[in-house]
CSV table of C-alpha atoms in Angstrom, one decimal:
chain,number,residue,atom,x,y,z
A,1,MET,CA,67.6,123.6,60.4
A,2,ALA,CA,67.6,126.0,57.4
A,3,GLU,CA,69.9,125.0,54.7
A,4,HIS,CA,71.4,128.8,54.2
A,5,THR,CA,74.6,128.8,52.4
A,6,ASN,CA,76.8,131.9,51.5
A,7,LYS,CA,78.0,130.5,47.9
A,8,GLN,CA,81.3,132.8,47.9
A,9,LEU,CA,82.5,130.9,51.1
A,10,ASP,CA,81.4,127.3,49.8
A,11,GLU,CA,83.9,124.1,49.9
A,12,ILE,CA,83.6,121.3,47.6
A,13,THR,CA,84.3,117.9,48.4
A,14,LEU,CA,87.0,116.5,46.2
A,15,SER,CA,87.0,113.1,47.7
A,16,THR,CA,86.5,111.2,51.2
A,17,GLU,CA,88.8,108.7,52.5
A,18,SER,CA,87.3,106.1,55.4
A,19,ILE,CA,89.3,106.1,58.5
A,20,TYR,CA,87.2,104.2,61.3
A,21,LYS,CA,83.8,103.2,61.6
A,22,GLY,CA,83.3,102.7,65.5
A,23,LYS,CA,80.4,102.1,67.7
A,24,ILE,CA,80.0,105.9,68.8
A,25,ILE,CA,81.5,107.9,65.8
A,26,SER,CA,83.5,107.2,62.5
A,27,VAL,CA,86.2,109.3,61.4
A,28,GLN,CA,86.9,110.5,57.5
A,29,VAL,CA,89.3,112.9,56.0
A,30,ASP,CA,87.9,114.9,53.1
A,31,THR,CA,89.9,116.6,50.3
A,32,VAL,CA,88.0,119.5,49.9
A,33,LYS,CA,88.6,122.7,46.6
A,34,LEU,CA,88.7,126.0,49.0
A,35,PRO,CA,87.0,129.6,47.4
A,36,ASN,CA,90.8,130.2,45.8
A,37,GLY,CA,90.7,126.6,44.2
A,38,ASP,CA,93.5,125.7,46.5
A,39,GLU,CA,93.2,122.1,48.2
A,40,SER,CA,92.7,121.4,51.7
A,41,LYS,CA,92.2,118.6,54.0
A,42,ARG,CA,89.4,118.4,56.4
A,43,GLU,CA,89.4,115.8,59.3
A,44,VAL,CA,85.5,115.0,59.8
A,45,VAL,CA,84.3,113.0,62.9
A,46,ARG,CA,80.1,111.5,62.2
A,47,HIS,CA,78.2,111.2,65.1
A,48,SER,CA,74.4,110.1,65.1
A,49,GLY,CA,73.1,112.7,67.1
A,50,ALA,CA,71.9,112.9,71.1
A,51,VAL,CA,69.2,114.3,72.9
A,52,ALA,CA,69.5,116.1,76.6
A,53,VAL,CA,67.1,117.6,78.7
A,54,LEU,CA,66.9,120.3,81.8
A,55,ALA,CA,64.5,118.9,84.0
A,56,ILE,CA,63.0,120.8,87.1
A,57,HIS,CA,61.9,119.2,90.0
A,58,ASN,CA,60.9,120.9,93.1
A,59,ASP,CA,63.3,124.1,91.7
A,60,ARG,CA,66.0,121.8,91.2
A,61,MET,CA,67.6,120.4,88.1
A,62,ILE,CA,68.4,116.8,87.8
A,63,VAL,CA,71.5,116.0,87.2
A,64,VAL,CA,73.8,112.9,86.2
A,65,GLU,CA,77.6,111.8,87.7
A,66,GLN,CA,79.3,109.8,85.3
A,67,PHE,CA,83.3,109.1,84.1
A,68,ARG,CA,84.4,110.5,81.0
A,69,GLN,CA,86.8,108.4,79.6
A,70,PRO,CA,88.1,111.4,77.5
A,71,LEU,CA,88.7,113.7,80.7
A,72,GLY,CA,89.8,110.5,82.7
A,73,ARG,CA,87.5,111.6,85.8
A,74,THR,CA,83.8,112.0,86.4
A,75,GLN,CA,81.3,114.9,85.4
A,76,VAL,CA,78.1,116.1,86.6
A,77,GLU,CA,76.0,116.5,83.4
A,78,ILE,CA,72.1,116.9,82.6
A,79,PRO,CA,70.7,113.7,81.6
A,80,ALA,CA,71.4,113.2,78.1
A,81,GLY,CA,72.2,110.1,75.5
A,82,LYS,CA,72.5,109.5,71.7
A,83,LEU,CA,69.9,109.1,69.5
A,84,ASP,CA,69.1,105.6,68.0
A,85,PRO,CA,69.1,105.2,64.1
A,86,GLY,CA,66.0,106.6,62.8
A,87,GLU,CA,64.9,107.7,66.3
A,88,LYS,CA,63.1,111.1,66.5
A,89,PRO,CA,64.5,113.6,69.0
A,90,GLU,CA,61.1,113.9,70.7
A,91,ASP,CA,60.6,109.9,71.1
A,92,ALA,CA,64.4,109.7,72.4
A,93,ILE,CA,64.2,112.3,75.2
A,94,ASN,CA,61.8,110.6,76.8
A,95,ARG,CA,63.5,107.3,76.8
A,96,GLU,CA,66.5,108.8,78.0
A,97,LEU,CA,65.2,110.5,80.7
A,98,LYS,CA,63.4,107.7,82.2
A,99,GLU,CA,66.2,105.1,81.5
A,100,GLU,CA,69.1,107.5,83.4
A,101,THR,CA,67.1,108.9,86.1
A,102,GLY,CA,63.5,107.2,85.9
A,103,TYR,CA,61.9,110.5,85.7
A,104,THR,CA,59.1,111.3,83.6
A,105,ALA,CA,57.9,114.4,82.3
A,106,LYS,CA,54.1,115.2,81.4
A,107,SER,CA,55.5,117.5,78.6
A,108,MET,CA,58.8,118.3,76.3
A,109,LYS,CA,59.9,121.6,74.7
A,110,LEU,CA,62.7,122.1,72.1
A,111,LEU,CA,65.1,124.5,73.8
A,112,PHE,CA,68.1,124.7,71.0
A,113,SER,CA,69.3,122.0,68.8
A,114,PHE,CA,72.9,122.7,68.3
A,115,TYR,CA,76.1,121.3,67.0
A,116,THR,CA,78.4,120.5,69.5
A,117,SER,CA,82.0,121.4,67.6
A,118,PRO,CA,80.9,121.9,63.8
A,119,GLY,CA,84.8,122.6,62.8
A,120,PHE,CA,85.6,119.2,63.3
A,121,ALA,CA,82.3,117.1,64.0
A,122,ASP,CA,78.7,116.7,62.8
A,123,GLU,CA,77.4,115.7,66.4
A,124,ILE,CA,74.1,117.4,67.0
A,125,ILE,CA,72.3,117.8,70.6
A,126,HIS,CA,68.7,118.5,70.8
A,127,LEU,CA,68.1,120.0,74.3
A,128,TYR,CA,64.9,119.9,76.0
A,129,LEU,CA,63.1,121.5,78.5
A,130,ALA,CA,60.9,118.9,80.7
A,131,ASP,CA,57.8,120.0,82.5
A,132,GLU,CA,55.4,117.9,85.2
A,133,LEU,CA,57.9,115.3,86.5
A,134,THR,CA,57.1,112.4,88.1
A,135,ALA,CA,59.7,110.2,89.6
A,136,GLY,CA,60.4,106.2,89.4
A,137,ASP,CA,62.9,103.9,88.4
A,138,ALA,CA,65.6,103.9,86.2
A,139,GLU,CA,66.8,101.5,84.0
A,140,LEU,CA,70.5,102.0,83.1
A,141,ASP,CA,72.5,100.1,80.3
A,142,GLU,CA,75.0,97.1,81.0
A,143,ASP,CA,77.7,99.4,80.6
A,144,GLU,CA,76.4,102.4,81.9
A,145,PHE,CA,77.4,103.5,85.5
A,146,LEU,CA,75.9,107.5,87.1
A,147,GLU,CA,74.3,108.8,89.9
A,148,VAL,CA,71.4,110.8,90.2
A,149,THR,CA,71.4,113.9,92.1
A,150,GLU,CA,68.9,117.4,92.3
A,151,ILE,CA,71.0,120.5,92.4
A,152,THR,CA,69.7,124.0,93.5
A,153,LEU,CA,70.8,126.7,90.6
A,154,GLU,CA,73.3,128.0,93.3
A,155,GLU,CA,74.8,124.7,93.6
A,156,ALA,CA,75.3,124.1,89.8
A,157,PHE,CA,77.0,127.8,90.0
A,158,ALA,CA,79.2,126.5,92.5
A,159,GLN,CA,79.9,123.1,90.4
A,160,ILE,CA,80.5,125.2,87.3
A,161,ARG,CA,82.9,127.3,89.5
A,162,GLU,CA,84.9,124.0,91.3
A,163,GLY,CA,85.0,122.4,87.4
A,164,ARG,CA,82.6,119.6,88.0
A,165,MET,CA,80.3,120.4,85.8
A,166,SER,CA,82.0,121.7,82.7
A,167,ASP,CA,80.3,120.7,79.5
A,168,ALA,CA,78.5,122.6,76.8
A,169,LYS,CA,75.0,121.1,77.3
A,170,THR,CA,75.1,121.6,80.6
A,171,ILE,CA,76.2,125.2,81.2
A,172,MET,CA,73.8,125.8,78.4
A,173,ALA,CA,70.8,124.4,80.4
A,174,VAL,CA,72.3,126.2,83.5
A,175,GLN,CA,71.9,129.6,81.7
A,176,ALA,CA,68.6,128.4,80.2
A,177,TRP,CA,67.4,127.8,83.8
A,178,GLN,CA,68.5,131.3,85.0
A,179,LEU,CA,66.9,133.0,82.2
A,180,LEU,CA,63.4,131.3,82.7
A,181,LYS,CA,63.9,132.3,86.4
A,182,LEU,CA,64.3,135.9,85.5
A,183,GLY,CA,61.3,135.3,83.5
A,184,ALA,CA,63.0,135.6,79.9
A,185,GLN,CA,63.1,133.2,77.3
A,186,PRO,CA,66.1,131.6,76.6
A,187,GLY,CA,67.4,132.7,72.8
A,188,GLN,CA,64.2,134.6,72.3
B,1,MET,CA,89.3,123.1,86.8
B,2,ALA,CA,88.8,120.5,89.8
B,3,GLU,CA,89.9,117.1,89.8
B,4,HIS,CA,87.6,115.4,91.7
B,5,THR,CA,86.4,112.4,90.7
B,6,ASN,CA,83.8,109.9,92.3
B,7,LYS,CA,85.8,106.7,92.8
B,8,GLN,CA,82.7,104.4,92.8
B,9,LEU,CA,81.8,105.5,89.2
B,10,ASP,CA,85.7,105.2,87.9
B,11,GLU,CA,86.9,103.3,84.9
B,12,ILE,CA,90.4,102.1,84.7
B,13,THR,CA,92.1,102.5,81.4
B,14,LEU,CA,94.1,98.7,80.6
B,15,SER,CA,94.8,99.9,77.5
B,16,THR,CA,95.1,102.5,74.3
B,17,GLU,CA,94.9,101.5,70.6
B,18,SER,CA,95.8,104.6,68.4
B,19,ILE,CA,93.5,104.8,65.0
B,20,TYR,CA,94.6,108.2,63.8
B,21,LYS,CA,96.9,111.1,64.2
B,22,GLY,CA,95.9,114.4,62.0
B,23,LYS,CA,96.2,117.8,62.1
B,24,ILE,CA,93.4,119.1,64.1
B,25,ILE,CA,92.4,115.8,65.9
B,26,SER,CA,93.7,112.2,66.7
B,27,VAL,CA,91.8,109.3,67.3
B,28,GLN,CA,91.9,106.5,69.8
B,29,VAL,CA,90.0,103.3,71.0
B,30,ASP,CA,90.7,102.5,74.9
B,31,THR,CA,89.5,99.4,76.6
B,32,VAL,CA,88.8,100.0,80.2
B,33,LYS,CA,87.3,98.3,82.9
B,34,LEU,CA,84.3,99.1,84.2
B,35,PRO,CA,83.1,99.5,87.6
B,36,ASN,CA,81.5,96.1,88.0
B,37,GLY,CA,84.6,94.6,86.6
B,38,ASP,CA,83.5,94.1,83.1
B,39,GLU,CA,85.7,95.2,80.0
B,40,SER,CA,84.3,98.2,77.6
B,41,LYS,CA,85.4,100.1,74.4
B,42,ARG,CA,85.5,103.8,74.3
B,43,GLU,CA,86.5,105.8,71.4
B,44,VAL,CA,88.2,108.8,72.1
B,45,VAL,CA,88.9,112.0,70.4
B,46,ARG,CA,92.1,114.1,71.1
B,47,HIS,CA,91.8,118.2,70.4
B,48,SER,CA,94.3,120.8,71.7
B,49,GLY,CA,91.4,123.1,72.3
B,50,ALA,CA,90.0,126.7,71.4
B,51,VAL,CA,89.4,129.6,72.6
B,52,ALA,CA,86.3,131.8,71.6
B,53,VAL,CA,84.5,135.4,72.4
B,54,LEU,CA,81.6,137.3,73.0
B,55,ALA,CA,82.7,140.6,71.7
B,56,ILE,CA,80.1,143.3,71.8
B,57,HIS,CA,80.6,146.6,69.9
B,58,ASN,CA,78.0,149.1,69.9
B,59,ASP,CA,75.6,146.6,71.8
B,60,ARG,CA,76.5,144.2,68.7
B,61,MET,CA,78.0,141.0,69.0
B,62,ILE,CA,80.5,140.3,66.1
B,63,VAL,CA,80.2,137.3,64.5
B,64,VAL,CA,82.1,135.0,61.1
B,65,GLU,CA,80.1,133.1,58.6
B,66,GLN,CA,82.6,130.4,57.4
B,67,PHE,CA,81.7,126.7,55.5
B,68,ARG,CA,82.0,123.6,58.1
B,69,GLN,CA,82.8,120.8,56.1
B,70,PRO,CA,80.8,118.5,58.9
B,71,LEU,CA,77.8,120.3,58.0
B,72,GLY,CA,78.0,120.8,54.3
B,73,ARG,CA,76.9,124.3,54.8
B,74,THR,CA,78.1,128.0,55.6
B,75,GLN,CA,77.2,128.8,60.1
B,76,VAL,CA,77.0,132.1,61.5
B,77,GLU,CA,79.6,131.9,65.1
B,78,ILE,CA,81.3,133.5,67.3
B,79,PRO,CA,84.6,134.2,66.6
B,80,ALA,CA,87.0,131.0,67.8
B,81,GLY,CA,89.9,129.2,67.1
B,82,LYS,CA,92.3,126.5,68.2
B,83,LEU,CA,95.0,127.0,70.5
B,84,ASP,CA,98.9,126.7,69.1
B,85,PRO,CA,101.0,124.1,71.1
B,86,GLY,CA,101.6,125.4,74.5
B,87,GLU,CA,99.7,128.8,73.9
B,88,LYS,CA,97.8,129.8,77.2
B,89,PRO,CA,94.1,130.9,76.3
B,90,GLU,CA,94.2,134.4,77.4
B,91,ASP,CA,97.1,134.8,74.9
B,92,ALA,CA,95.0,132.9,71.8
B,93,ILE,CA,92.1,135.0,72.5
B,94,ASN,CA,93.8,138.1,71.5
B,95,ARG,CA,95.5,136.7,68.8
B,96,GLU,CA,92.4,134.8,67.3
B,97,LEU,CA,89.9,138.1,67.8
B,98,LYS,CA,92.7,140.2,65.8
B,99,GLU,CA,93.5,137.4,62.8
B,100,GLU,CA,89.7,136.5,62.6
B,101,THR,CA,87.8,139.7,62.7
B,102,GLY,CA,90.4,142.8,63.0
B,103,TYR,CA,89.3,143.8,66.6
B,104,THR,CA,91.4,144.6,69.5
B,105,ALA,CA,90.4,144.3,72.9
B,106,LYS,CA,91.3,146.1,76.0
B,107,SER,CA,90.3,143.2,78.3
B,108,MET,CA,89.2,140.0,78.5
B,109,LYS,CA,87.2,137.6,81.0
B,110,LEU,CA,87.1,134.4,81.1
B,111,LEU,CA,82.8,133.6,81.1
B,112,PHE,CA,83.2,129.3,80.8
B,113,SER,CA,85.8,126.9,80.3
B,114,PHE,CA,83.4,123.8,78.7
B,115,TYR,CA,83.9,120.4,77.1
B,116,THR,CA,82.3,120.2,73.9
B,117,SER,CA,81.3,117.0,73.9
B,118,PRO,CA,83.2,114.6,77.2
B,119,GLY,CA,81.3,111.5,75.9
B,120,PHE,CA,83.6,110.9,72.9
B,121,ALA,CA,86.1,114.1,72.8
B,122,ASP,CA,88.1,116.0,75.3
B,123,GLU,CA,87.8,119.2,73.2
B,124,ILE,CA,87.7,122.1,75.8
B,125,ILE,CA,86.8,125.9,74.6
B,126,HIS,CA,87.6,128.7,76.7
B,127,LEU,CA,84.7,131.8,76.3
B,128,TYR,CA,85.8,134.7,77.1
B,129,LEU,CA,83.8,138.3,76.8
B,130,ALA,CA,85.6,140.9,75.4
B,131,ASP,CA,85.2,144.3,76.4
B,132,GLU,CA,86.3,148.0,74.6
B,133,LEU,CA,87.2,146.8,71.1
B,134,THR,CA,88.8,149.0,68.2
B,135,ALA,CA,88.5,148.2,65.0
B,136,GLY,CA,91.6,147.0,62.8
B,137,ASP,CA,92.4,144.6,60.0
B,138,ALA,CA,92.0,140.9,60.0
B,139,GLU,CA,95.0,138.6,59.1
B,140,LEU,CA,93.2,135.2,58.1
B,141,ASP,CA,95.2,131.7,57.5
B,142,GLU,CA,95.6,130.9,53.9
B,143,ASP,CA,93.0,128.7,54.5
B,144,GLU,CA,90.5,130.5,55.9
B,145,PHE,CA,87.8,132.2,54.4
B,146,LEU,CA,85.0,133.9,56.4
B,147,GLU,CA,82.8,137.1,56.6
B,148,VAL,CA,83.0,139.2,60.1
B,149,THR,CA,79.6,141.0,60.5
B,150,GLU,CA,77.9,142.7,63.8
B,151,ILE,CA,74.1,141.8,64.8
B,152,THR,CA,71.7,142.8,67.3
B,153,LEU,CA,70.6,140.3,70.1
B,154,GLU,CA,67.7,140.0,68.3
B,155,GLU,CA,69.2,139.5,64.9
B,156,ALA,CA,70.9,136.6,67.2
B,157,PHE,CA,67.7,135.3,68.3
B,158,ALA,CA,66.3,135.2,64.6
B,159,GLN,CA,69.4,133.3,63.5
B,160,ILE,CA,68.9,131.0,66.2
B,161,ARG,CA,65.3,130.1,64.8
B,162,GLU,CA,66.4,130.0,61.4
B,163,GLY,CA,69.4,127.5,62.4
B,164,ARG,CA,72.0,129.8,60.7
B,165,MET,CA,73.6,130.2,64.0
B,166,SER,CA,73.4,126.5,66.2
B,167,ASP,CA,76.8,125.6,67.5
B,168,ALA,CA,77.1,125.4,71.3
B,169,LYS,CA,79.8,128.0,71.9
B,170,THR,CA,77.3,130.6,69.9
B,171,ILE,CA,74.4,129.7,71.7
B,172,MET,CA,75.9,129.9,74.7
B,173,ALA,CA,77.7,133.2,74.0
B,174,VAL,CA,74.2,134.6,73.0
B,175,GLN,CA,72.7,133.6,76.4
B,176,ALA,CA,75.1,134.9,78.1
B,177,TRP,CA,74.3,138.2,76.2
B,178,GLN,CA,70.9,137.9,77.6
B,179,LEU,CA,71.7,137.5,80.9
B,180,LEU,CA,74.3,140.6,81.0
B,181,LYS,CA,71.5,142.5,79.4
B,182,LEU,CA,69.4,141.5,82.1
B,183,GLY,CA,71.6,142.9,84.5
B,184,ALA,CA,72.7,139.5,85.6
B,185,GLN,CA,76.2,137.6,85.6
B,186,PRO,CA,76.0,134.0,83.4
B,187,GLY,CA,76.4,130.9,85.7
B,188,GLN,CA,77.0,133.1,88.8
């Protein structure tokens, strides 16, 4: 990631108040000096980042259905997981794909690294494209319950329409797959 | 959004502890009963939702550069903004496009509604495609500082490569634009 910054738009952090330190996120409120000299508050959620993967096997996308407490229902998403402290994304993605779905990939290519919600959170997701998949047994965490399935692009479109598939990384992956099937490179 | 849920994967909320109520987010920790009967904690960030827009004017995408405190630097993103309480997304998107960029659109079409990070947050973003744009004067909030520019698809690809453009809604919009230029409908 380039560290470009437009100095005329910069805010200066004056102080930071820690609100919460949890297992997945921590929360802080920063007091900042705005470009016009006024002060304002910025609520910030810290997250260690995650990896996700567009994994195509026999022209079907591997997806997992799992319960999402913030939504109060299950969602169909591409395989994904948090980065362990100090873990490299390219190592994490092979581990997560294997743990969640049992599949291993011969090669992984980074498609996009993106911030999920930069207005209030620093969570970054590294989205990979997996190639040459081999099936195997999943190895789920003890508090992880999910169902693995494989769906066609048309089924993915239908699940987006129905709202069963409705998170950023998954819709981004479906669009990337749609572009790849048209012979285009996503984002280039 | 369909309210489909797979009962075998459901978690049951046993209690909720409020951690923080802020201006943009609130934070709670829920105790849940897992499908195997065990208990676990789920950290949840509540957010009122937002709208964002892929606005193409003379084959250029309208983007705004602004400072993002969680990242500590500026980012180039598509125009977006929070929903006011009770506000409909289709009303909010016209207001936000006008306020941030000065542009008004003759029509708005919903491309996707997506959760930014359903593992820990309930924030939903409604991403629109704006058509037939007319330029005008922006009307920024008092703590909002941003620069509006227009870029080509090739420039958008370059800004993604350079990491100046790296958030979910913007990369999703760039892919949607790429699909539209290939004659495809994003996600269908």
